[in-house]
mmCIF file of C-alpha atoms in Angstrom:
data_model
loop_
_atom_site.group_PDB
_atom_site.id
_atom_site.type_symbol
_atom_site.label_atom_id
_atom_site.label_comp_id
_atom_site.label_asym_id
_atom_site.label_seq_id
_atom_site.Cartn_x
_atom_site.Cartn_y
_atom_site.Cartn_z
ATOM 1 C CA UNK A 1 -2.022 -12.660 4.292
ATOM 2 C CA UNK A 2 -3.860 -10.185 6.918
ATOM 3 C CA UNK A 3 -6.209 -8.160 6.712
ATOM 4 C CA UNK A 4 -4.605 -5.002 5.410
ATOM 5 C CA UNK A 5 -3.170 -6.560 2.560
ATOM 6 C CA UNK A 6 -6.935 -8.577 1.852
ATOM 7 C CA UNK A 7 -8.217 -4.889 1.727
ATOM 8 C CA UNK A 8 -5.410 -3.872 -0.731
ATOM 9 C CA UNK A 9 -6.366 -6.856 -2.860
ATOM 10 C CA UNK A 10 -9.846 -6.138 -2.341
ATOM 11 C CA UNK A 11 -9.340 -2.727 -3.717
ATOM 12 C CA UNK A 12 -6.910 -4.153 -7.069
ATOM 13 C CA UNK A 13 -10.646 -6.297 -7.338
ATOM 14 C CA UNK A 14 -12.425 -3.389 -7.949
ATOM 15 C CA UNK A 15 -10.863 -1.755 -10.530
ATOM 16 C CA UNK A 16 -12.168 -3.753 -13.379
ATOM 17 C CA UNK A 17 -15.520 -3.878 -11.911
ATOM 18 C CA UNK A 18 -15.663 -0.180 -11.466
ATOM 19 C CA UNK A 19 -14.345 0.441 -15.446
ATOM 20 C CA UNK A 20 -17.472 -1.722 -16.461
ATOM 21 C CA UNK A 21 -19.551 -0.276 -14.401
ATOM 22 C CA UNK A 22 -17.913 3.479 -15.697
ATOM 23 C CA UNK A 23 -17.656 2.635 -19.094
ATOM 24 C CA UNK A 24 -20.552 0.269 -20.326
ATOM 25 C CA UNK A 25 -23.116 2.102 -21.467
ATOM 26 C CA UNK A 26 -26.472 1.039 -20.707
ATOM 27 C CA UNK A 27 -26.111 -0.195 -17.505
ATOM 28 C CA UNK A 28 -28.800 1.259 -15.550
ATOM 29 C CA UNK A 29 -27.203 3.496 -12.375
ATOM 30 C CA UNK A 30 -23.729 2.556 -14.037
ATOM 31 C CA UNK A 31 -21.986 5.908 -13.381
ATOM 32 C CA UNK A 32 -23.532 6.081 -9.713
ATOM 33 C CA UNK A 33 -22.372 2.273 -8.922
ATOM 34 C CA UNK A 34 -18.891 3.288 -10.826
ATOM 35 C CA UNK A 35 -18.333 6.568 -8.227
ATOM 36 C CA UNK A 36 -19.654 4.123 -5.302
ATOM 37 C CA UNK A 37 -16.730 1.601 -5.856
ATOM 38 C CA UNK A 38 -14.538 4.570 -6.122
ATOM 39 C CA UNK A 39 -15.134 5.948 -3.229
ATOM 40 C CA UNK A 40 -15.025 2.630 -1.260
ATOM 41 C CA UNK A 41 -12.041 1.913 -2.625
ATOM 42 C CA UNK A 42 -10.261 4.705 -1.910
ATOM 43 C CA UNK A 43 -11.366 4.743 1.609
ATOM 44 C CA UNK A 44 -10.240 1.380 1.547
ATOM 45 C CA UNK A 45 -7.050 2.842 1.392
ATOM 46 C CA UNK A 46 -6.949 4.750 4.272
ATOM 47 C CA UNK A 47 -8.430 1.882 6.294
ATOM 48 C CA UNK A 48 -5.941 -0.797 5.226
ATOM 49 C CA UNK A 49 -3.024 2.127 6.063
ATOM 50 C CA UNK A 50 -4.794 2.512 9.809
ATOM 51 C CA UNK A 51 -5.104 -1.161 10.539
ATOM 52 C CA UNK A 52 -1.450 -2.409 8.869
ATOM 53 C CA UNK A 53 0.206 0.522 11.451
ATOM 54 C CA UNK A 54 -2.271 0.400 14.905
ATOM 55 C CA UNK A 55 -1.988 -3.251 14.907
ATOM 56 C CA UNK A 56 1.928 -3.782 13.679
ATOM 57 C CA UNK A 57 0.940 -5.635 10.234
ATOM 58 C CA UNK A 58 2.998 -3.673 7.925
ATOM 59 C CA UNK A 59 4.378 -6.236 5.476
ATOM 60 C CA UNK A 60 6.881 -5.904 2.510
ATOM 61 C CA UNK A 61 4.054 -6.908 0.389
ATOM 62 C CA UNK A 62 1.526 -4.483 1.848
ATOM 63 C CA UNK A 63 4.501 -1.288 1.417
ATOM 64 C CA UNK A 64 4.882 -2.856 -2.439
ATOM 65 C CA UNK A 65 0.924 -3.407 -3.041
ATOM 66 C CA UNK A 66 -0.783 -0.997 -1.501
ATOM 67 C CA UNK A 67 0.572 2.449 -3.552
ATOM 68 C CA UNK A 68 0.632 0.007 -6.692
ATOM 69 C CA UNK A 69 -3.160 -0.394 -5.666
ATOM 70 C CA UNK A 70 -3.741 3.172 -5.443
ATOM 71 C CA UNK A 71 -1.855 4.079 -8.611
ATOM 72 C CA UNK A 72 -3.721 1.868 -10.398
ATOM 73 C CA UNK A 73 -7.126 2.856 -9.492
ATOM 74 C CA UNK A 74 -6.234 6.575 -9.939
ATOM 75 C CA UNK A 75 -4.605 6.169 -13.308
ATOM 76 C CA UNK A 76 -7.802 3.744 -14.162
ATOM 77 C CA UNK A 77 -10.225 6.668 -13.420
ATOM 78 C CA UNK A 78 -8.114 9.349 -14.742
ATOM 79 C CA UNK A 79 -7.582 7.364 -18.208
ATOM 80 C CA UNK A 80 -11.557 7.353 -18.335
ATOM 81 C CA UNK A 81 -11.488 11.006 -18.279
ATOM 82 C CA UNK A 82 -9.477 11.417 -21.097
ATOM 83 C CA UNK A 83 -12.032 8.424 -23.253
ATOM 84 C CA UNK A 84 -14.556 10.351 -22.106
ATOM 85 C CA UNK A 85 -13.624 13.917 -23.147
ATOM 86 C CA UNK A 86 -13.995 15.187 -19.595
ATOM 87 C CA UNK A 87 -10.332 16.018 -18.767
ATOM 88 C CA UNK A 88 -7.409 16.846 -21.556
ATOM 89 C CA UNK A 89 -4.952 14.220 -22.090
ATOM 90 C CA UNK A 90 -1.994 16.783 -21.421
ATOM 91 C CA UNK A 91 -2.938 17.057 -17.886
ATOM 92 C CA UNK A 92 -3.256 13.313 -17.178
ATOM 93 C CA UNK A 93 -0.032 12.377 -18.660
ATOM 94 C CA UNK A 94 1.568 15.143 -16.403
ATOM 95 C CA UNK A 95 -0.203 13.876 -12.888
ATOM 96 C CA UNK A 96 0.316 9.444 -14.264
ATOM 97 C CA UNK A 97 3.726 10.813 -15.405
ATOM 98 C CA UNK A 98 4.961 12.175 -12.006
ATOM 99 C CA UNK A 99 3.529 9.413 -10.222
ATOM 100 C CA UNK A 100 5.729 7.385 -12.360
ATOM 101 C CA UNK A 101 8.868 9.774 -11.452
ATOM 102 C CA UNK A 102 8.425 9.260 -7.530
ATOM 103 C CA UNK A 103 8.037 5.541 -7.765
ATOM 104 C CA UNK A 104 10.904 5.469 -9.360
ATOM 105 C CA UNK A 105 12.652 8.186 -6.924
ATOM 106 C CA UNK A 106 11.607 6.190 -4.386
ATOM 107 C CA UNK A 107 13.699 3.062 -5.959
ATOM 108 C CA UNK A 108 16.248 4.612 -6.172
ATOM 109 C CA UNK A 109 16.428 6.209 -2.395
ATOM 110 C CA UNK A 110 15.149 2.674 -1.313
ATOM 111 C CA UNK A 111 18.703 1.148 -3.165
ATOM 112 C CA UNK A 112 20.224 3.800 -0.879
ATOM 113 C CA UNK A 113 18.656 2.712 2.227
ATOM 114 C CA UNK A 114 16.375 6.049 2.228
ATOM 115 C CA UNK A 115 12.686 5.778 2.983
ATOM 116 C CA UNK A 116 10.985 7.937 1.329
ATOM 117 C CA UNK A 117 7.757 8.774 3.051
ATOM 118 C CA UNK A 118 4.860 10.817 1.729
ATOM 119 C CA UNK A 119 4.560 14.367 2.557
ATOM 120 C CA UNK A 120 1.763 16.568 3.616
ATOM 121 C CA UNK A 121 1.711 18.318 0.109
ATOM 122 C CA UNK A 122 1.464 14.711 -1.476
ATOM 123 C CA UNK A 123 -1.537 14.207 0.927
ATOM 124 C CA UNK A 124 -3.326 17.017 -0.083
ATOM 125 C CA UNK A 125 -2.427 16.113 -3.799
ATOM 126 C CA UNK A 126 -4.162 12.486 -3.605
ATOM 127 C CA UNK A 127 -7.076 13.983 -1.369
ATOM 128 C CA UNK A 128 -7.634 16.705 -4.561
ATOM 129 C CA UNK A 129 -7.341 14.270 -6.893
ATOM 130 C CA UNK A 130 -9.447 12.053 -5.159
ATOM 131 C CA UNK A 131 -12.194 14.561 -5.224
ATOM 132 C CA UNK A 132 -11.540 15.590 -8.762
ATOM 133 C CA UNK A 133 -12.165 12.222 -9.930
ATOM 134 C CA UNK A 134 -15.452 11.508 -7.926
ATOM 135 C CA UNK A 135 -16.995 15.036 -9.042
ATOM 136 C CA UNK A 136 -16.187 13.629 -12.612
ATOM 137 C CA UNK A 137 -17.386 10.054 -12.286
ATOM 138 C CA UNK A 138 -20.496 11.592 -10.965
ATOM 139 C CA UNK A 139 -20.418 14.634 -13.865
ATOM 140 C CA UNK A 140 -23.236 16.546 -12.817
ATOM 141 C CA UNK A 141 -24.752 18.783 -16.000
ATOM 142 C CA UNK A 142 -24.721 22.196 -13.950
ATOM 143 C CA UNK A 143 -22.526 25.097 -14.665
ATOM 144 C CA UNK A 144 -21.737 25.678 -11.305
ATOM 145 C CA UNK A 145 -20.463 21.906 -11.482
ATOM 146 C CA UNK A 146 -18.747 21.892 -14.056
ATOM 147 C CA UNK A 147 -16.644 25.325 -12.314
ATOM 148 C CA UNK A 148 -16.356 22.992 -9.496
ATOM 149 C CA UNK A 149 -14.485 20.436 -11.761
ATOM 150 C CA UNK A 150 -12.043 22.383 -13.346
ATOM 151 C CA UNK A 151 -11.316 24.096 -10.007
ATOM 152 C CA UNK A 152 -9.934 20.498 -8.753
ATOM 153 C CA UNK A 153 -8.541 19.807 -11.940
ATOM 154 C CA UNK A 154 -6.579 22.193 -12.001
ATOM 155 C CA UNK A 155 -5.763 21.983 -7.995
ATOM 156 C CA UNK A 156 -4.786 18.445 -8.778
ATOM 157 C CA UNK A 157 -2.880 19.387 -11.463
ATOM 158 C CA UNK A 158 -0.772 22.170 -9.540
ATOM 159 C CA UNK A 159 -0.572 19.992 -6.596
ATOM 160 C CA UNK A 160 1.098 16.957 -8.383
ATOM 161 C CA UNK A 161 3.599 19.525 -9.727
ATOM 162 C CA UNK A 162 4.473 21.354 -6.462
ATOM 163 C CA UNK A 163 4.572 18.404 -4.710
ATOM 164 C CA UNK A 164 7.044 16.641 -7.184
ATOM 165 C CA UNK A 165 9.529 19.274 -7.244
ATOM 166 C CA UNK A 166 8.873 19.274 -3.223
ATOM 167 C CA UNK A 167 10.026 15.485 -3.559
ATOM 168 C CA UNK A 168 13.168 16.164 -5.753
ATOM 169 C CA UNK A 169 14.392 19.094 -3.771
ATOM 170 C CA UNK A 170 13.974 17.919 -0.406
ATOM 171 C CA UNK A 171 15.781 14.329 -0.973
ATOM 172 C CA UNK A 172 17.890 15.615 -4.075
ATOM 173 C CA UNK A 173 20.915 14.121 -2.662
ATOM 174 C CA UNK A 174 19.238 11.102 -3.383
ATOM 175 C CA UNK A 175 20.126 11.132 -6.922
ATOM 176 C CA UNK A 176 23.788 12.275 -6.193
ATOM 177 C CA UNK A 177 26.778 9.827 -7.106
ATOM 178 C CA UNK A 178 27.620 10.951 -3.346
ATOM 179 C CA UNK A 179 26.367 8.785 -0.799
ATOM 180 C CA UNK A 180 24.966 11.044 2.048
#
């Protein structure tokens, strides 16, 4: 167990903690703590990432835990949203959906001895997302805010459809009874 995968299990931890925190009411500060733990964890993401490749500590556990990690803390947050009337259910069943697809995808490639990595459009999709759910964890009552919001909603939301169909046209043959 190194330390990459401790800060992947450190960041599966912190989901439930940051749900109570985001979904209690009454707890004094609770959405501030909540978008705290977010945003450590997902930094913890990109530390754990650094540290497992600069210092050779990629594990098969680390490749499987780490995006379960993530996917799980994004579809944690984004689930809130929906509770909590702030995004429309239609648009986080598309972005937990084609997470779902690529994992899968990814399985399949994997099966074929194709890895799979993650693209600069997928990048840009988590970092969106990523700020999308921090603005609305924090939910500021501003109209300029609340512009602010929908503007990476709806970023995220084109993102994790461009970047999907990016996915399944650029390693279609993936999918094809043909082995490449």
């Amino acid at each position: 167990m190194n330390l990459p995968n401790k800060i992947t299990i450190a960041r599966a931890c912190m989901i439930p903690v940051f749900l109570v925190f985001f979904l209690v009411p009454g707890i004094a500060g609770g959405k501030y703590i909540a978008g705290i733990i977010f945003i450590v964890a997902s930094l913890s993401d990109a530390l754990d990432g650094y540290l497992a490749r600069k210092n050779n500590l990629v594990t098969n556990f680390g490749k499987f835990a780490d995006p379960l990690a993530d996917k799980l803390l994004v579809s944690a947050a984004l689930i809130c949203f929906v509770e909590l009337g702030l995004v429309p259910a239609w648009i986080i069943i598309v972005i937990i959906s084609r997470e779902f697809i690529i994992s899968g995808f990814r399985l399949v490639a994997s099966d074929n001895g194709v890895v799979i990595a993650a693209s600069y459009l997928a990048k840009f999709k988590t970092t969106a997302q990523m700020v999308m759910a921090i603005l609305l964890i924090f939910h500021v009552d501003n109209t300029a805010y609340h512009v602010l919001e929908q503007v990476f909603i709806y970023l995220s939301l084109v993102l994790t459809v461009v970047s999907l169909i990016d996915y399944m046209y650029k390693n279609r043959k993936v999918l094809s009874d043909k082995k490449a």
